[in-house]
């Protein structure tokens, strides 16, 4: 068994973000901020903290803001320098120095599997990580690092797994686990099954380590559910022929690509924020305990 170092991460960002329309009509979903950092910042930071040195973004139309975010901004940096704003200047410079970033276009959003396949030539013949930035995971040890450790022990592709409720299985890629251990072998995966079809309540969260063989299976994959080239179809073949592991990761997970998930993530990150947490906690207490009128303040239309 050959275990190779994982140096590259693929971050697909070419989706339309329809769940966040109209905001995403003119701005990439990945640029929506959780406090003062866009969602994409957290994913890149997680990869870099895990030892990744090269990031491959799969982008699409309307994602220029993302490229600008990770680029140098000479005019802004010059202004901040002149104004003596050293702390924020350092933060801004650090963003562009985070990692080596490469961009590839997915000309048509034909699905996550199709997006990952765009990275084939840049990844080459080595294992690599995939991070879906909507899935925000906050924990002591970065989630992708946890998966890298499982790869280090097993030499197999690894998926991040989390429990969901039986009523929600039809929204996710669901895992058929061979055992109920923390690290387990996967018998197979099924995309958006009905409650009756689902082999478990474990779903795939957007963190993966892939053996480069995944590209061969993606190339063979025909459009599946929703007319998209699904990554789960290729994982199914990878699991059968090469073996795939699942890992119940440690950390708090929010789906920031979903409106309610985004709100929860904002509250959670706010409560943990070094400078804001005290005042924010007081505000939340005030809203919940002291001002029922404020809770009821939104009109039904605004709540939709
Ligand atoms: P989602 O399923 O969240 O789709 O994609 P989406 O278009 O981003 O958002 P909604 O569901 O319409 O609101 C999961 C990840 O895969 C990427 C997305 O950018 C996101 O990071 N993706 C999806 C692509 O890069 N290309 C695709 O063709 C589809």
Short mmCIF file of N, CA and C in Angstrom, two decimals, residues 10-161:
data_model
loop_
_atom_site.label_atom_id
_atom_site.label_comp_id
_atom_site.label_asym_id
_atom_site.label_seq_id
_atom_site.Cartn_x
_atom_site.Cartn_y
_atom_site.Cartn_z
N UNK A 10 -8.98 20.60 -4.20
CA UNK A 10 -9.88 21.11 -5.22
C UNK A 10 -11.08 21.73 -4.50
N UNK A 11 -11.40 22.96 -4.85
CA UNK A 11 -12.56 23.64 -4.24
C UNK A 11 -13.50 24.06 -5.37
N UNK A 12 -14.60 23.30 -5.58
CA UNK A 12 -15.54 23.67 -6.65
C UNK A 12 -16.44 24.83 -6.21
N UNK A 13 -16.50 25.86 -7.04
CA UNK A 13 -17.33 27.03 -6.71
C UNK A 13 -18.12 27.49 -7.93
N UNK A 14 -18.42 26.54 -8.83
CA UNK A 14 -19.07 26.94 -10.09
C UNK A 14 -20.59 26.82 -10.06
N UNK A 15 -21.15 26.42 -8.90
CA UNK A 15 -22.61 26.27 -8.81
C UNK A 15 -23.32 27.61 -8.86
N UNK A 16 -24.63 27.58 -9.08
CA UNK A 16 -25.41 28.81 -9.21
C UNK A 16 -25.86 29.41 -7.87
N UNK A 17 -25.90 28.59 -6.84
CA UNK A 17 -26.35 29.09 -5.54
C UNK A 17 -27.80 29.52 -5.57
N UNK A 18 -28.66 28.67 -6.18
CA UNK A 18 -30.07 29.06 -6.35
C UNK A 18 -30.80 29.21 -5.00
N UNK A 19 -30.30 28.50 -3.97
CA UNK A 19 -30.98 28.61 -2.68
C UNK A 19 -30.80 30.00 -2.07
N UNK A 20 -29.85 30.76 -2.61
CA UNK A 20 -29.59 32.08 -2.03
C UNK A 20 -29.95 33.22 -2.97
N UNK A 21 -30.80 32.92 -3.96
CA UNK A 21 -31.28 34.00 -4.82
C UNK A 21 -32.24 34.87 -4.02
N UNK A 22 -32.34 36.15 -4.24
CA UNK A 22 -31.69 36.91 -5.31
C UNK A 22 -30.25 37.37 -5.01
N UNK A 23 -29.75 37.18 -3.78
CA UNK A 23 -28.41 37.71 -3.48
C UNK A 23 -27.38 37.19 -4.47
N UNK A 24 -27.51 35.92 -4.87
CA UNK A 24 -26.50 35.29 -5.72
C UNK A 24 -26.70 35.58 -7.21
N UNK A 25 -27.66 36.46 -7.51
CA UNK A 25 -27.84 36.84 -8.92
C UNK A 25 -26.59 37.58 -9.41
N UNK A 26 -26.04 38.42 -8.54
CA UNK A 26 -24.89 39.22 -8.99
C UNK A 26 -23.67 39.04 -8.10
N UNK A 27 -23.72 38.10 -7.15
CA UNK A 27 -22.53 37.88 -6.33
C UNK A 27 -22.39 36.39 -6.02
N UNK A 28 -21.16 35.89 -6.04
CA UNK A 28 -20.99 34.47 -5.76
C UNK A 28 -21.42 34.13 -4.34
N UNK A 29 -22.09 33.01 -4.21
CA UNK A 29 -22.54 32.56 -2.88
C UNK A 29 -21.35 32.47 -1.91
N UNK A 30 -20.20 32.09 -2.45
CA UNK A 30 -19.01 31.89 -1.61
C UNK A 30 -18.48 33.19 -1.03
N UNK A 31 -18.98 34.34 -1.56
CA UNK A 31 -18.53 35.62 -1.03
C UNK A 31 -19.47 36.16 0.05
N UNK A 32 -20.56 35.45 0.35
CA UNK A 32 -21.43 35.89 1.45
C UNK A 32 -20.61 35.81 2.74
N UNK A 33 -20.61 36.88 3.54
CA UNK A 33 -19.72 36.82 4.71
C UNK A 33 -20.37 36.23 5.96
N UNK A 34 -19.58 35.47 6.68
CA UNK A 34 -19.93 35.09 8.05
C UNK A 34 -19.09 36.05 8.89
N UNK A 35 -19.75 37.01 9.50
CA UNK A 35 -19.13 38.18 10.16
C UNK A 35 -18.31 38.97 9.13
N UNK A 36 -16.98 38.90 9.16
CA UNK A 36 -16.21 39.75 8.25
C UNK A 36 -15.39 38.97 7.22
N UNK A 37 -15.62 37.67 7.14
CA UNK A 37 -14.90 36.88 6.14
C UNK A 37 -15.86 36.14 5.23
N UNK A 38 -15.59 36.12 3.94
CA UNK A 38 -16.50 35.37 3.07
C UNK A 38 -16.36 33.87 3.34
N UNK A 39 -17.43 33.14 3.05
CA UNK A 39 -17.46 31.69 3.28
C UNK A 39 -16.21 31.00 2.73
N UNK A 40 -15.78 31.44 1.56
CA UNK A 40 -14.64 30.78 0.89
C UNK A 40 -13.36 30.88 1.72
N UNK A 41 -13.23 31.96 2.48
CA UNK A 41 -12.03 32.18 3.30
C UNK A 41 -11.84 31.03 4.29
N UNK A 42 -12.97 30.60 4.88
CA UNK A 42 -12.89 29.54 5.91
C UNK A 42 -12.41 28.22 5.29
N UNK A 43 -12.87 27.94 4.07
CA UNK A 43 -12.47 26.67 3.42
C UNK A 43 -10.98 26.69 3.08
N UNK A 44 -10.53 27.82 2.54
CA UNK A 44 -9.11 27.92 2.17
C UNK A 44 -8.24 27.85 3.44
N UNK A 45 -8.69 28.53 4.48
CA UNK A 45 -7.95 28.50 5.74
C UNK A 45 -7.86 27.07 6.29
N UNK A 46 -8.97 26.34 6.21
CA UNK A 46 -8.98 24.95 6.70
C UNK A 46 -7.97 24.10 5.92
N UNK A 47 -7.95 24.28 4.60
CA UNK A 47 -7.03 23.50 3.76
C UNK A 47 -5.58 23.84 4.11
N UNK A 48 -5.30 25.14 4.24
CA UNK A 48 -3.93 25.57 4.52
C UNK A 48 -3.48 25.07 5.90
N UNK A 49 -4.37 25.17 6.88
CA UNK A 49 -4.03 24.68 8.24
C UNK A 49 -3.79 23.17 8.24
N UNK A 50 -4.29 22.48 7.23
CA UNK A 50 -4.12 21.03 7.16
C UNK A 50 -2.86 20.63 6.38
N UNK A 51 -2.14 21.63 5.87
CA UNK A 51 -0.89 21.32 5.17
C UNK A 51 -1.00 21.33 3.65
N UNK A 52 -2.16 21.74 3.13
CA UNK A 52 -2.34 21.84 1.67
C UNK A 52 -1.53 23.05 1.16
N UNK A 53 -0.83 22.87 0.04
CA UNK A 53 -0.04 23.99 -0.47
C UNK A 53 -0.55 24.51 -1.82
N UNK A 54 -1.40 23.72 -2.48
CA UNK A 54 -1.93 24.19 -3.77
C UNK A 54 -3.44 24.03 -3.80
N UNK A 55 -4.12 25.12 -4.14
CA UNK A 55 -5.58 25.09 -4.19
C UNK A 55 -6.04 25.27 -5.63
N UNK A 56 -6.92 24.38 -6.05
CA UNK A 56 -7.45 24.47 -7.41
C UNK A 56 -8.93 24.83 -7.31
N UNK A 57 -9.26 26.04 -7.72
CA UNK A 57 -10.66 26.47 -7.71
C UNK A 57 -11.30 26.10 -9.04
N UNK A 58 -12.47 25.48 -8.99
CA UNK A 58 -13.24 25.25 -10.21
C UNK A 58 -14.28 26.36 -10.23
N UNK A 59 -14.10 27.32 -11.13
CA UNK A 59 -14.98 28.48 -11.11
C UNK A 59 -15.90 28.50 -12.33
N UNK A 60 -16.79 29.44 -12.34
CA UNK A 60 -17.72 29.58 -13.47
C UNK A 60 -17.97 31.05 -13.70
N UNK A 61 -18.97 31.33 -14.49
CA UNK A 61 -19.30 32.73 -14.78
C UNK A 61 -19.69 33.46 -13.50
N UNK A 62 -19.33 34.73 -13.43
CA UNK A 62 -19.76 35.57 -12.31
C UNK A 62 -18.98 35.32 -11.02
N UNK A 63 -17.81 34.71 -11.11
CA UNK A 63 -17.06 34.40 -9.88
C UNK A 63 -15.79 35.23 -9.74
N UNK A 64 -15.74 36.35 -10.51
CA UNK A 64 -14.54 37.19 -10.50
C UNK A 64 -14.20 37.70 -9.09
N UNK A 65 -15.24 38.02 -8.30
CA UNK A 65 -15.01 38.58 -6.97
C UNK A 65 -14.14 37.66 -6.12
N UNK A 66 -14.30 36.38 -6.38
CA UNK A 66 -13.52 35.38 -5.64
C UNK A 66 -12.03 35.48 -5.97
N UNK A 67 -11.75 35.63 -7.28
CA UNK A 67 -10.35 35.75 -7.71
C UNK A 67 -9.75 37.03 -7.13
N UNK A 68 -10.52 38.11 -7.15
CA UNK A 68 -10.02 39.37 -6.61
C UNK A 68 -9.74 39.24 -5.12
N UNK A 69 -10.57 38.48 -4.42
CA UNK A 69 -10.41 38.34 -2.97
C UNK A 69 -9.04 37.75 -2.62
N UNK A 70 -8.59 36.80 -3.43
CA UNK A 70 -7.32 36.13 -3.12
C UNK A 70 -6.13 36.77 -3.83
N UNK A 71 -6.38 37.86 -4.53
CA UNK A 71 -5.31 38.55 -5.24
C UNK A 71 -4.79 39.70 -4.38
N UNK A 72 -3.64 40.26 -4.76
CA UNK A 72 -3.18 41.48 -4.08
C UNK A 72 -4.04 42.64 -4.51
N UNK A 73 -4.24 43.58 -3.60
CA UNK A 73 -5.01 44.77 -3.94
C UNK A 73 -4.10 45.96 -3.66
N UNK A 74 -3.31 46.34 -4.68
CA UNK A 74 -2.23 47.31 -4.44
C UNK A 74 -2.76 48.66 -3.94
N UNK A 75 -3.85 49.11 -4.56
CA UNK A 75 -4.36 50.43 -4.18
C UNK A 75 -4.82 50.44 -2.72
N UNK A 76 -5.58 49.40 -2.36
CA UNK A 76 -6.08 49.30 -0.98
C UNK A 76 -4.92 49.18 0.00
N UNK A 77 -3.95 48.33 -0.35
CA UNK A 77 -2.81 48.13 0.56
C UNK A 77 -2.04 49.44 0.74
N UNK A 78 -1.87 50.18 -0.36
CA UNK A 78 -1.16 51.46 -0.31
C UNK A 78 -1.88 52.46 0.61
N UNK A 79 -3.21 52.49 0.46
CA UNK A 79 -4.00 53.42 1.28
C UNK A 79 -3.91 53.07 2.76
N UNK A 80 -4.02 51.78 3.07
CA UNK A 80 -3.96 51.34 4.46
C UNK A 80 -2.59 51.64 5.07
N UNK A 81 -1.56 51.47 4.23
CA UNK A 81 -0.19 51.73 4.69
C UNK A 81 -0.03 53.21 5.03
N UNK A 82 -0.54 54.06 4.11
CA UNK A 82 -0.43 55.50 4.31
C UNK A 82 -1.19 55.95 5.56
N UNK A 83 -2.32 55.26 5.81
CA UNK A 83 -3.16 55.63 6.96
C UNK A 83 -2.65 54.98 8.25
N UNK A 84 -1.58 54.19 8.16
CA UNK A 84 -0.99 53.56 9.35
C UNK A 84 -1.85 52.45 9.93
N UNK A 85 -2.77 51.89 9.13
CA UNK A 85 -3.65 50.84 9.65
C UNK A 85 -2.97 49.47 9.49
N UNK A 86 -2.02 49.23 10.40
CA UNK A 86 -1.13 48.08 10.23
C UNK A 86 -1.84 46.74 10.39
N UNK A 87 -2.74 46.66 11.37
CA UNK A 87 -3.35 45.36 11.67
C UNK A 87 -4.19 44.85 10.50
N UNK A 88 -5.05 45.74 9.98
CA UNK A 88 -5.91 45.33 8.87
C UNK A 88 -5.08 45.12 7.60
N UNK A 89 -4.01 45.91 7.44
CA UNK A 89 -3.12 45.75 6.28
C UNK A 89 -2.51 44.35 6.29
N UNK A 90 -2.08 43.90 7.47
CA UNK A 90 -1.47 42.57 7.57
C UNK A 90 -2.51 41.50 7.20
N UNK A 91 -3.73 41.68 7.74
CA UNK A 91 -4.80 40.71 7.43
C UNK A 91 -5.05 40.61 5.94
N UNK A 92 -5.10 41.77 5.29
CA UNK A 92 -5.37 41.81 3.84
C UNK A 92 -4.24 41.13 3.06
N UNK A 93 -3.00 41.43 3.47
CA UNK A 93 -1.85 40.83 2.76
C UNK A 93 -1.81 39.32 2.99
N UNK A 94 -2.14 38.89 4.21
CA UNK A 94 -2.10 37.46 4.53
C UNK A 94 -3.06 36.67 3.64
N UNK A 95 -4.20 37.27 3.29
CA UNK A 95 -5.19 36.55 2.48
C UNK A 95 -4.58 36.18 1.13
N UNK A 96 -3.89 37.13 0.50
CA UNK A 96 -3.33 36.81 -0.83
C UNK A 96 -2.12 35.88 -0.74
N UNK A 97 -1.55 35.76 0.47
CA UNK A 97 -0.38 34.89 0.59
C UNK A 97 -0.74 33.51 1.15
N UNK A 98 -2.03 33.23 1.33
CA UNK A 98 -2.44 31.99 2.01
C UNK A 98 -1.93 30.73 1.32
N UNK A 99 -2.05 30.67 0.01
CA UNK A 99 -1.66 29.44 -0.71
C UNK A 99 -1.47 29.76 -2.18
N UNK A 100 -0.89 28.82 -2.89
CA UNK A 100 -0.79 28.92 -4.35
C UNK A 100 -2.18 28.59 -4.88
N UNK A 101 -2.80 29.51 -5.62
CA UNK A 101 -4.16 29.25 -6.09
C UNK A 101 -4.20 29.22 -7.62
N UNK A 102 -4.87 28.21 -8.15
CA UNK A 102 -5.01 28.06 -9.60
C UNK A 102 -6.52 28.02 -9.90
N UNK A 103 -6.91 28.58 -11.01
CA UNK A 103 -8.33 28.62 -11.37
C UNK A 103 -8.58 27.87 -12.68
N UNK A 104 -9.64 27.04 -12.69
CA UNK A 104 -10.07 26.42 -13.95
C UNK A 104 -11.55 26.71 -14.10
N UNK A 105 -11.97 26.93 -15.34
CA UNK A 105 -13.39 27.21 -15.56
C UNK A 105 -14.15 25.92 -15.83
N UNK A 106 -15.31 25.82 -15.21
CA UNK A 106 -16.27 24.79 -15.62
C UNK A 106 -17.26 25.55 -16.49
N UNK A 107 -17.22 25.29 -17.79
CA UNK A 107 -17.98 26.17 -18.70
C UNK A 107 -19.48 26.07 -18.49
N UNK A 108 -19.94 24.87 -18.12
CA UNK A 108 -21.36 24.69 -17.84
C UNK A 108 -21.47 23.97 -16.50
N UNK A 109 -22.42 24.39 -15.66
CA UNK A 109 -22.57 23.75 -14.35
C UNK A 109 -23.29 22.40 -14.53
N UNK A 110 -22.52 21.36 -14.88
CA UNK A 110 -23.13 20.06 -15.17
C UNK A 110 -23.07 19.11 -13.98
N UNK A 111 -22.77 19.66 -12.81
CA UNK A 111 -22.77 18.83 -11.61
C UNK A 111 -21.42 18.79 -10.92
N UNK A 112 -21.45 18.38 -9.66
CA UNK A 112 -20.24 18.37 -8.85
C UNK A 112 -19.19 17.41 -9.42
N UNK A 113 -19.65 16.24 -9.91
CA UNK A 113 -18.71 15.26 -10.48
C UNK A 113 -17.98 15.85 -11.68
N UNK A 114 -18.73 16.54 -12.51
CA UNK A 114 -18.18 17.20 -13.70
C UNK A 114 -17.18 18.28 -13.27
N UNK A 115 -17.51 19.01 -12.20
CA UNK A 115 -16.62 20.07 -11.70
C UNK A 115 -15.29 19.47 -11.22
N UNK A 116 -15.36 18.40 -10.45
CA UNK A 116 -14.13 17.78 -9.91
C UNK A 116 -13.26 17.25 -11.06
N UNK A 117 -13.91 16.70 -12.08
CA UNK A 117 -13.18 16.14 -13.22
C UNK A 117 -12.35 17.21 -13.96
N UNK A 118 -12.79 18.47 -13.88
CA UNK A 118 -12.03 19.56 -14.54
C UNK A 118 -10.60 19.64 -13.97
N UNK A 119 -10.40 19.16 -12.75
CA UNK A 119 -9.09 19.32 -12.10
C UNK A 119 -8.11 18.20 -12.45
N UNK A 120 -8.56 17.25 -13.29
CA UNK A 120 -7.76 16.03 -13.54
C UNK A 120 -6.29 16.33 -13.91
N UNK A 121 -6.07 17.18 -14.90
CA UNK A 121 -4.70 17.41 -15.36
C UNK A 121 -3.85 18.12 -14.31
N UNK A 122 -4.47 19.02 -13.57
CA UNK A 122 -3.70 19.75 -12.56
C UNK A 122 -3.37 18.89 -11.35
N UNK A 123 -4.25 17.96 -11.03
CA UNK A 123 -4.01 17.08 -9.87
C UNK A 123 -2.99 16.01 -10.26
N UNK A 124 -3.14 15.45 -11.45
CA UNK A 124 -2.21 14.40 -11.89
C UNK A 124 -2.43 13.12 -11.10
N UNK A 125 -1.36 12.35 -10.96
CA UNK A 125 -1.50 11.02 -10.35
C UNK A 125 -1.17 11.05 -8.86
N UNK A 126 -1.91 11.84 -8.11
CA UNK A 126 -1.68 11.84 -6.66
C UNK A 126 -3.01 12.02 -5.93
N UNK A 127 -3.06 11.53 -4.67
CA UNK A 127 -4.31 11.70 -3.92
C UNK A 127 -4.52 13.18 -3.63
N UNK A 128 -5.77 13.59 -3.51
CA UNK A 128 -6.05 15.02 -3.31
C UNK A 128 -7.30 15.20 -2.44
N UNK A 129 -7.45 16.43 -1.93
CA UNK A 129 -8.61 16.74 -1.09
C UNK A 129 -9.64 17.50 -1.90
N UNK A 130 -10.92 17.36 -1.54
CA UNK A 130 -11.97 18.21 -2.11
C UNK A 130 -12.73 18.83 -0.93
N UNK A 131 -12.92 20.14 -1.00
CA UNK A 131 -13.69 20.83 0.04
C UNK A 131 -14.82 21.60 -0.62
N UNK A 132 -16.04 21.42 -0.13
CA UNK A 132 -17.16 22.23 -0.61
C UNK A 132 -17.34 23.36 0.40
N UNK A 133 -17.10 24.59 -0.05
CA UNK A 133 -17.04 25.70 0.91
C UNK A 133 -18.33 25.99 1.66
N UNK A 134 -19.50 25.61 1.08
CA UNK A 134 -20.77 25.83 1.80
C UNK A 134 -20.79 25.12 3.13
N UNK A 135 -20.12 23.98 3.18
CA UNK A 135 -20.07 23.23 4.42
C UNK A 135 -18.99 23.84 5.31
N UNK A 136 -19.46 24.61 6.28
CA UNK A 136 -18.54 25.26 7.20
C UNK A 136 -18.34 24.32 8.38
N UNK A 137 -17.10 24.00 8.68
CA UNK A 137 -16.85 23.08 9.80
C UNK A 137 -15.85 23.73 10.74
N UNK A 138 -16.31 23.89 11.97
CA UNK A 138 -15.51 24.58 12.97
C UNK A 138 -15.09 23.56 14.01
N UNK A 139 -13.82 23.36 14.16
CA UNK A 139 -13.37 22.41 15.18
C UNK A 139 -11.92 22.64 15.48
N UNK A 140 -11.44 22.01 16.56
CA UNK A 140 -10.04 22.21 16.94
C UNK A 140 -9.11 21.72 15.83
N UNK A 141 -9.38 20.48 15.36
CA UNK A 141 -8.56 19.97 14.27
C UNK A 141 -9.37 20.11 12.98
N UNK A 142 -8.79 20.74 11.94
CA UNK A 142 -9.56 20.91 10.71
C UNK A 142 -10.11 19.58 10.21
N UNK A 143 -11.35 19.61 9.71
CA UNK A 143 -11.99 18.38 9.27
C UNK A 143 -11.16 17.68 8.20
N UNK A 144 -10.65 18.45 7.23
CA UNK A 144 -9.92 17.79 6.13
C UNK A 144 -8.64 17.14 6.64
N UNK A 145 -8.07 17.72 7.70
CA UNK A 145 -6.88 17.13 8.33
C UNK A 145 -7.24 15.77 8.96
N UNK A 146 -8.42 15.72 9.58
CA UNK A 146 -8.88 14.46 10.18
C UNK A 146 -8.97 13.37 9.09
N UNK A 147 -9.51 13.76 7.93
CA UNK A 147 -9.64 12.78 6.84
C UNK A 147 -8.26 12.39 6.29
N UNK A 148 -7.36 13.36 6.26
CA UNK A 148 -6.00 13.07 5.77
C UNK A 148 -5.34 12.03 6.67
N UNK A 149 -5.64 12.10 7.95
CA UNK A 149 -5.05 11.12 8.88
C UNK A 149 -5.61 9.72 8.63
N UNK A 150 -6.90 9.65 8.30
CA UNK A 150 -7.49 8.33 8.00
C UNK A 150 -6.85 7.80 6.71
N UNK A 151 -6.65 8.69 5.73
CA UNK A 151 -5.97 8.26 4.49
C UNK A 151 -4.56 7.77 4.83
N UNK A 152 -3.88 8.48 5.72
CA UNK A 152 -2.51 8.12 6.11
C UNK A 152 -2.44 6.71 6.70
N UNK A 153 -3.51 6.28 7.36
CA UNK A 153 -3.52 4.95 7.99
C UNK A 153 -4.00 3.87 7.03
N UNK A 154 -4.91 4.23 6.11
CA UNK A 154 -5.55 3.19 5.30
C UNK A 154 -5.12 3.21 3.84
N UNK A 155 -4.66 4.38 3.35
CA UNK A 155 -4.31 4.50 1.93
C UNK A 155 -5.53 4.51 1.02
N UNK A 156 -6.72 4.65 1.60
CA UNK A 156 -7.96 4.63 0.80
C UNK A 156 -8.58 6.03 0.74
N UNK A 157 -9.42 6.24 -0.25
CA UNK A 157 -10.20 7.48 -0.30
C UNK A 157 -11.06 7.56 0.96
N UNK A 158 -11.35 8.78 1.40
CA UNK A 158 -12.10 8.96 2.66
C UNK A 158 -13.20 10.02 2.48
N UNK A 159 -14.37 9.75 3.04
CA UNK A 159 -15.48 10.71 3.02
C UNK A 159 -15.81 11.15 4.43
N UNK A 160 -16.16 12.43 4.61
CA UNK A 160 -16.62 12.91 5.92
C UNK A 160 -18.09 12.53 6.08
N UNK A 161 -18.44 11.97 7.22
CA UNK A 161 -19.82 11.50 7.44
C UNK A 161 -20.42 12.13 8.68
#
